[in-house]
Amino acid sequence: MAMTGVLRPGHVQIRVLDIEESVRWYGEVLGLIETGRDKSGRVYFKCWDERDHHSVILRKADCAGMDYFGFKVRDVATLNRFEADLKAYGVVTERLPAGDLLETGERVRFKLPTQHVIELYAHKKDVGNGMSYTNPDPWTKDTERGIAPTRMDHCLMFGKDIDAAGKLFEEVLGFSLVERALLEDGKNNLGIWMTCSTKAHDFAMVRHPEDDKLHHVAFLLDSWDRVLRAADIMSMHRTALDLGPTRHGITRGTTIYFFDPSGNRNETFAGGYRCFRDRPTVIWTPDQLGKAIFYHSRELNERFLTVAT
């Protein structure tokens, strides 16, 4: 049962410059499974252990970046309640019809104060993970294709008024603030990490002079060993790395940051603690920001804080 009515991150639509090159890369290197193409040319993917029809949608465009990020909610009644709550909060919403995305029900779309487009939806076709719901095996042959993440896990967005965006997620959608990194003034937020579940985070935001920017989309791996295996595969395919393998101080997760062929930053992520509702928010001071982001080196590279799509 969802703790807030929001179940989990559900999908992301990513803009890419060369659709076929990107399809090969997300399929062969990252190891996602293609599940469909629509009349507009969008290509749909899922991770091997996801049961819903898709979690990643690629759209050909003139510039890289993210069109929107979607969260799955418990049921239609919950979707309707959130739509009413958003309107009461002063947020303009839009209803998108069932079928606008392949195998997906109605969606409620709105913009954050940072101008990022967020969607909520209740239904998506269950296409399974190749294993039975009765007496299943632990994995299938498709598990080992490429890096093979188990699911699309979270995203980090860049924008100006992250405090107002975070407040909306807390007050309307019931998310919890798990960790925060402070600016030099020691009071205001440089970054926030939020959850709707018991994960260390389901999305994050970092303050940035431009709105509506994507920092990264993250894909979950099961262990540190799988992160190291991912690094080998990235090297074999000459993948452009940002940083890693290493560990975060924030969330405690192990990580590699890298770029798809269009320049969109992705992450492979493993570990991280369980976060329950009675856990106090963790605070990181400005003098420890390097440790917070990259625990081993305790240093930030400039590219990590400046490059976004």
Coordinates of C-alpha atoms in Angstrom, one line a residue:
M1 CA 0.0 0.0 0.0
A2 CA 1.3 3.4 -0.9
M3 CA 2.3 5.5 2.1
T4 CA 1.2 8.8 0.5
G5 CA -1.0 7.6 -2.4
V6 CA 2.0 8.0 -4.7
L7 CA 3.5 4.5 -5.4
R8 CA 6.8 5.3 -7.1
P9 CA 8.5 7.0 -10.0
G10 CA 6.9 5.6 -13.1
H11 CA 8.3 7.0 -16.3
V12 CA 10.5 9.7 -17.8
Q13 CA 10.4 11.1 -21.4
I14 CA 13.9 11.9 -22.6
R15 CA 14.8 14.0 -25.6
V16 CA 17.5 12.6 -27.8
L17 CA 19.3 13.9 -30.9
D18 CA 19.6 10.7 -32.9
I19 CA 16.7 8.3 -32.2
E20 CA 18.2 5.1 -33.7
E21 CA 21.6 5.7 -32.1
S22 CA 19.9 6.2 -28.8
V23 CA 17.7 3.2 -29.2
R24 CA 20.8 1.0 -29.7
W25 CA 22.6 2.6 -26.8
Y26 CA 19.7 2.3 -24.3
G27 CA 19.0 -1.2 -25.5
E28 CA 22.4 -2.7 -25.9
V29 CA 24.6 -0.7 -23.5
L30 CA 22.2 0.2 -20.7
G31 CA 20.3 -3.0 -21.4
L32 CA 16.7 -1.8 -21.4
I33 CA 14.0 -3.8 -23.2
E34 CA 12.1 -2.1 -26.0
T35 CA 8.4 -2.5 -25.6
G36 CA 6.9 -0.3 -28.4
R37 CA 6.9 2.6 -30.8
D38 CA 4.1 5.0 -31.4
K39 CA 2.9 7.0 -34.4
S40 CA 4.9 10.1 -33.4
G41 CA 8.1 8.1 -33.4
R42 CA 8.6 7.8 -29.7
V43 CA 10.3 4.6 -28.5
Y44 CA 9.4 2.9 -25.2
F45 CA 11.6 0.9 -22.9
K46 CA 11.4 -0.9 -19.6
C47 CA 14.0 -2.4 -17.2
W48 CA 14.1 -6.2 -17.0
D49 CA 12.4 -6.5 -13.6
E50 CA 9.8 -3.8 -14.2
R51 CA 6.3 -5.2 -14.9
D52 CA 4.6 -2.1 -16.3
H53 CA 4.8 -1.5 -20.0
H54 CA 7.5 1.2 -19.9
S55 CA 9.5 3.5 -17.7
V56 CA 11.6 5.3 -20.3
I57 CA 10.4 7.0 -23.4
L58 CA 12.8 8.4 -26.0
R59 CA 11.7 11.3 -28.3
K60 CA 13.8 12.7 -31.1
A61 CA 14.4 16.4 -30.7
D62 CA 16.8 19.2 -31.6
C63 CA 18.0 19.5 -28.0
A64 CA 18.6 17.0 -25.3
G65 CA 16.8 17.0 -21.9
M66 CA 13.7 15.8 -20.2
D67 CA 10.1 16.5 -21.3
Y68 CA 8.5 15.2 -18.1
F69 CA 8.8 12.9 -15.2
G70 CA 5.8 10.7 -14.1
F71 CA 4.8 9.1 -10.8
K72 CA 2.3 6.2 -10.5
V73 CA -0.4 6.6 -7.9
R74 CA -2.5 4.0 -6.1
D75 CA -5.7 4.1 -8.1
V76 CA -8.1 6.4 -10.1
A77 CA -9.7 7.8 -6.9
T78 CA -6.2 8.8 -5.7
L79 CA -5.5 10.4 -9.1
N80 CA -8.7 12.4 -8.8
R81 CA -8.0 13.5 -5.3
F82 CA -4.5 14.7 -6.1
E83 CA -5.9 16.6 -9.1
A84 CA -8.4 18.4 -6.8
D85 CA -5.7 19.0 -4.2
L86 CA -3.3 20.5 -6.8
K87 CA -6.0 22.9 -8.0
A88 CA -6.9 23.9 -4.5
Y89 CA -3.2 24.6 -3.9
G90 CA -3.3 27.0 -6.9
V91 CA -1.6 24.7 -9.5
V92 CA -2.9 24.6 -13.0
T93 CA -3.5 21.0 -14.1
E94 CA -4.1 19.3 -17.5
R95 CA -5.8 15.9 -18.1
L96 CA -4.2 13.8 -20.8
P97 CA -6.4 11.0 -22.3
A98 CA -5.8 7.3 -21.9
G99 CA -3.7 6.0 -24.8
D100 CA -1.8 9.2 -25.3
L101 CA 1.1 7.2 -24.1
L102 CA 1.1 3.5 -25.2
E103 CA -0.7 1.2 -22.7
T104 CA -1.2 4.1 -20.2
G105 CA -4.3 5.5 -18.6
E106 CA -5.3 9.1 -18.0
R107 CA -2.6 11.3 -16.7
V108 CA -2.7 14.5 -14.7
R109 CA 0.0 16.9 -15.7
F110 CA 1.2 20.1 -13.9
K111 CA 4.3 22.3 -13.7
L112 CA 6.5 22.8 -10.7
P113 CA 7.6 26.3 -9.7
T114 CA 10.9 25.3 -11.4
Q115 CA 8.9 24.8 -14.6
H116 CA 9.6 21.0 -14.7
V117 CA 6.6 19.1 -16.0
I118 CA 5.3 16.4 -13.6
E119 CA 2.7 13.7 -14.3
L120 CA 0.6 11.5 -12.2
Y121 CA -1.2 8.4 -13.5
A122 CA -2.9 5.3 -12.1
H123 CA -2.9 2.7 -14.8
K124 CA -0.3 1.2 -17.1
K125 CA -0.5 -2.3 -18.7
D126 CA 1.3 -5.0 -16.8
V127 CA 3.5 -6.8 -19.4
G128 CA 5.4 -8.7 -16.8
N129 CA 9.1 -9.4 -16.3
G130 CA 9.3 -12.7 -18.2
M131 CA 8.6 -14.7 -15.0
S132 CA 5.4 -16.2 -13.8
Y133 CA 3.3 -14.8 -10.9
T134 CA 3.2 -18.4 -9.7
N135 CA 6.4 -20.2 -8.6
P136 CA 8.7 -17.8 -10.5
D137 CA 12.4 -18.1 -11.2
P138 CA 14.6 -15.3 -9.8
W139 CA 15.7 -13.9 -13.1
T140 CA 15.6 -14.5 -16.9
K141 CA 18.1 -14.6 -19.8
D142 CA 17.2 -10.9 -20.5
T143 CA 18.7 -9.9 -17.1
E144 CA 22.2 -10.0 -18.4
R145 CA 21.9 -7.8 -21.5
G146 CA 24.1 -4.8 -21.1
I147 CA 24.2 -3.1 -17.7
A148 CA 20.7 -4.5 -17.0
P149 CA 19.3 -2.2 -14.2
T150 CA 16.3 -3.6 -12.4
R151 CA 14.3 -0.4 -12.5
M152 CA 14.3 3.3 -13.3
D153 CA 14.8 4.6 -9.8
H154 CA 14.8 8.4 -9.5
C155 CA 15.8 11.7 -11.2
L156 CA 17.6 14.9 -10.1
M157 CA 16.3 18.2 -11.5
F158 CA 18.0 21.6 -11.6
G159 CA 16.0 24.8 -11.1
K160 CA 15.7 28.1 -9.2
D161 CA 12.9 27.9 -6.6
I162 CA 13.5 24.4 -5.3
D163 CA 12.1 25.3 -1.9
A164 CA 8.7 26.0 -3.4
A165 CA 8.8 22.9 -5.5
G166 CA 9.7 20.8 -2.5
K167 CA 6.9 22.4 -0.4
L168 CA 4.4 21.4 -3.1
F169 CA 5.6 17.8 -3.0
E170 CA 5.4 17.7 0.8
E171 CA 2.1 19.5 1.3
V172 CA 0.1 18.2 -1.7
L173 CA 1.6 14.8 -2.6
G174 CA 2.8 13.8 0.9
F175 CA 6.5 13.3 0.2
S176 CA 9.1 13.5 3.0
L177 CA 12.3 15.6 3.0
V178 CA 15.0 13.0 3.6
E179 CA 18.2 15.1 3.3
R180 CA 19.1 18.7 2.5
A181 CA 22.4 20.4 1.6
L182 CA 22.8 24.0 2.6
L183 CA 24.1 27.0 0.8
E184 CA 26.9 29.1 2.2
D185 CA 24.4 31.1 4.3
G186 CA 23.9 28.0 6.3
K187 CA 20.1 28.4 6.1
N188 CA 18.8 28.0 2.6
N189 CA 18.8 24.8 0.5
L190 CA 21.3 24.1 -2.2
G191 CA 19.7 20.7 -2.7
I192 CA 16.8 18.6 -1.4
W193 CA 16.3 14.8 -1.5
M194 CA 12.6 13.6 -1.2
T195 CA 10.8 10.3 -0.9
C196 CA 7.2 9.0 -1.2
S197 CA 8.3 5.5 0.0
T198 CA 10.9 4.0 2.2
K199 CA 13.7 4.6 -0.3
A200 CA 16.4 7.1 0.5
H201 CA 15.0 9.3 -2.4
D202 CA 12.5 9.1 -5.2
F203 CA 13.6 12.4 -6.7
A204 CA 16.0 15.3 -5.9
M205 CA 16.4 18.9 -6.8
V206 CA 19.5 21.2 -6.8
R207 CA 19.4 25.0 -7.0
H208 CA 20.5 26.2 -10.5
P209 CA 20.3 29.6 -12.3
E210 CA 18.2 28.0 -15.1
D211 CA 14.8 26.3 -14.7
D212 CA 13.5 23.1 -16.2
K213 CA 16.9 21.4 -16.4
L214 CA 17.7 17.7 -16.0
H215 CA 20.7 16.7 -14.1
H216 CA 20.3 12.9 -14.3
V217 CA 18.0 9.9 -14.5
A218 CA 19.1 7.0 -12.3
F219 CA 18.7 3.3 -12.8
L220 CA 18.9 0.8 -9.9
L221 CA 21.4 -2.0 -9.7
D222 CA 21.3 -4.7 -6.9
S223 CA 24.8 -4.4 -5.5
W224 CA 28.2 -2.7 -5.6
D225 CA 29.5 -5.6 -7.7
R226 CA 26.9 -4.8 -10.3
V227 CA 28.0 -1.1 -10.3
L228 CA 31.6 -2.3 -11.0
R229 CA 30.3 -4.6 -13.7
A230 CA 28.5 -1.5 -15.2
A231 CA 31.8 0.4 -15.2
D232 CA 33.4 -2.4 -17.2
I233 CA 30.6 -2.4 -19.8
M234 CA 30.7 1.4 -20.1
S235 CA 34.5 1.2 -20.8
M236 CA 33.9 -1.5 -23.4
H237 CA 31.5 0.8 -25.2
R238 CA 33.6 4.0 -24.8
T239 CA 30.8 5.6 -22.8
A240 CA 31.5 9.1 -21.6
L241 CA 31.9 9.1 -17.8
D242 CA 31.2 12.0 -15.5
L243 CA 32.4 10.4 -12.2
G244 CA 32.6 7.0 -10.4
P245 CA 32.5 4.3 -9.4
T246 CA 32.2 5.8 -5.9
R247 CA 29.8 6.3 -3.0
H248 CA 27.5 9.1 -2.0
G249 CA 27.5 10.5 1.5
I250 CA 23.9 11.6 0.8
T251 CA 21.7 8.4 0.7
R252 CA 24.9 6.2 1.1
G253 CA 24.3 4.8 -2.4
T254 CA 27.1 3.6 -4.7
T255 CA 27.2 5.3 -8.1
I256 CA 28.5 6.0 -11.5
Y257 CA 27.5 9.1 -13.5
F258 CA 27.8 8.8 -17.3
F259 CA 26.3 10.3 -20.5
D260 CA 24.1 8.9 -23.2
P261 CA 25.0 9.7 -26.9
S262 CA 22.9 12.9 -26.7
G263 CA 24.6 14.2 -23.6
N264 CA 21.9 13.4 -21.1
R265 CA 23.4 12.3 -17.8
N266 CA 22.4 8.9 -16.4
E267 CA 23.3 7.2 -13.2
T268 CA 23.7 3.6 -12.1
F269 CA 22.8 3.5 -8.4
A270 CA 22.9 0.7 -5.8
G271 CA 22.3 0.6 -2.1
G272 CA 21.1 3.5 0.0
Y273 CA 19.3 3.2 3.3
R274 CA 15.6 2.6 4.2
C275 CA 13.9 5.8 5.2
F276 CA 10.9 5.6 7.6
R277 CA 8.5 8.5 8.4
D278 CA 10.0 9.1 11.9
R279 CA 13.5 9.6 10.6
P280 CA 14.8 13.2 11.1
T281 CA 16.0 15.1 8.0
V282 CA 19.8 14.8 7.5
I283 CA 21.5 18.1 7.0
W284 CA 24.8 18.7 5.1
T285 CA 26.7 21.9 5.8
P286 CA 28.5 23.8 2.9
D287 CA 32.0 22.8 4.1
Q288 CA 31.1 19.1 3.7
L289 CA 29.4 19.3 0.3
G290 CA 32.2 17.3 -1.4
K291 CA 31.8 14.5 1.2
A292 CA 28.0 14.7 0.8
I293 CA 28.1 14.1 -3.0
F294 CA 31.3 12.0 -3.5
Y295 CA 32.2 10.4 -0.2
H296 CA 35.5 8.8 -1.3
S297 CA 37.2 11.7 -2.9
R298 CA 35.4 14.4 -0.9
E299 CA 35.7 16.6 -3.9
L300 CA 33.2 17.9 -6.5
N301 CA 34.1 18.2 -10.2
E302 CA 32.9 21.4 -11.9
R303 CA 31.1 19.4 -14.6
F304 CA 28.8 17.7 -12.0
L305 CA 27.5 21.1 -10.8
T306 CA 27.2 22.9 -14.1
V307 CA 26.4 20.4 -16.9
A308 CA 22.6 19.8 -17.4
T309 CA 20.3 19.2 -20.3

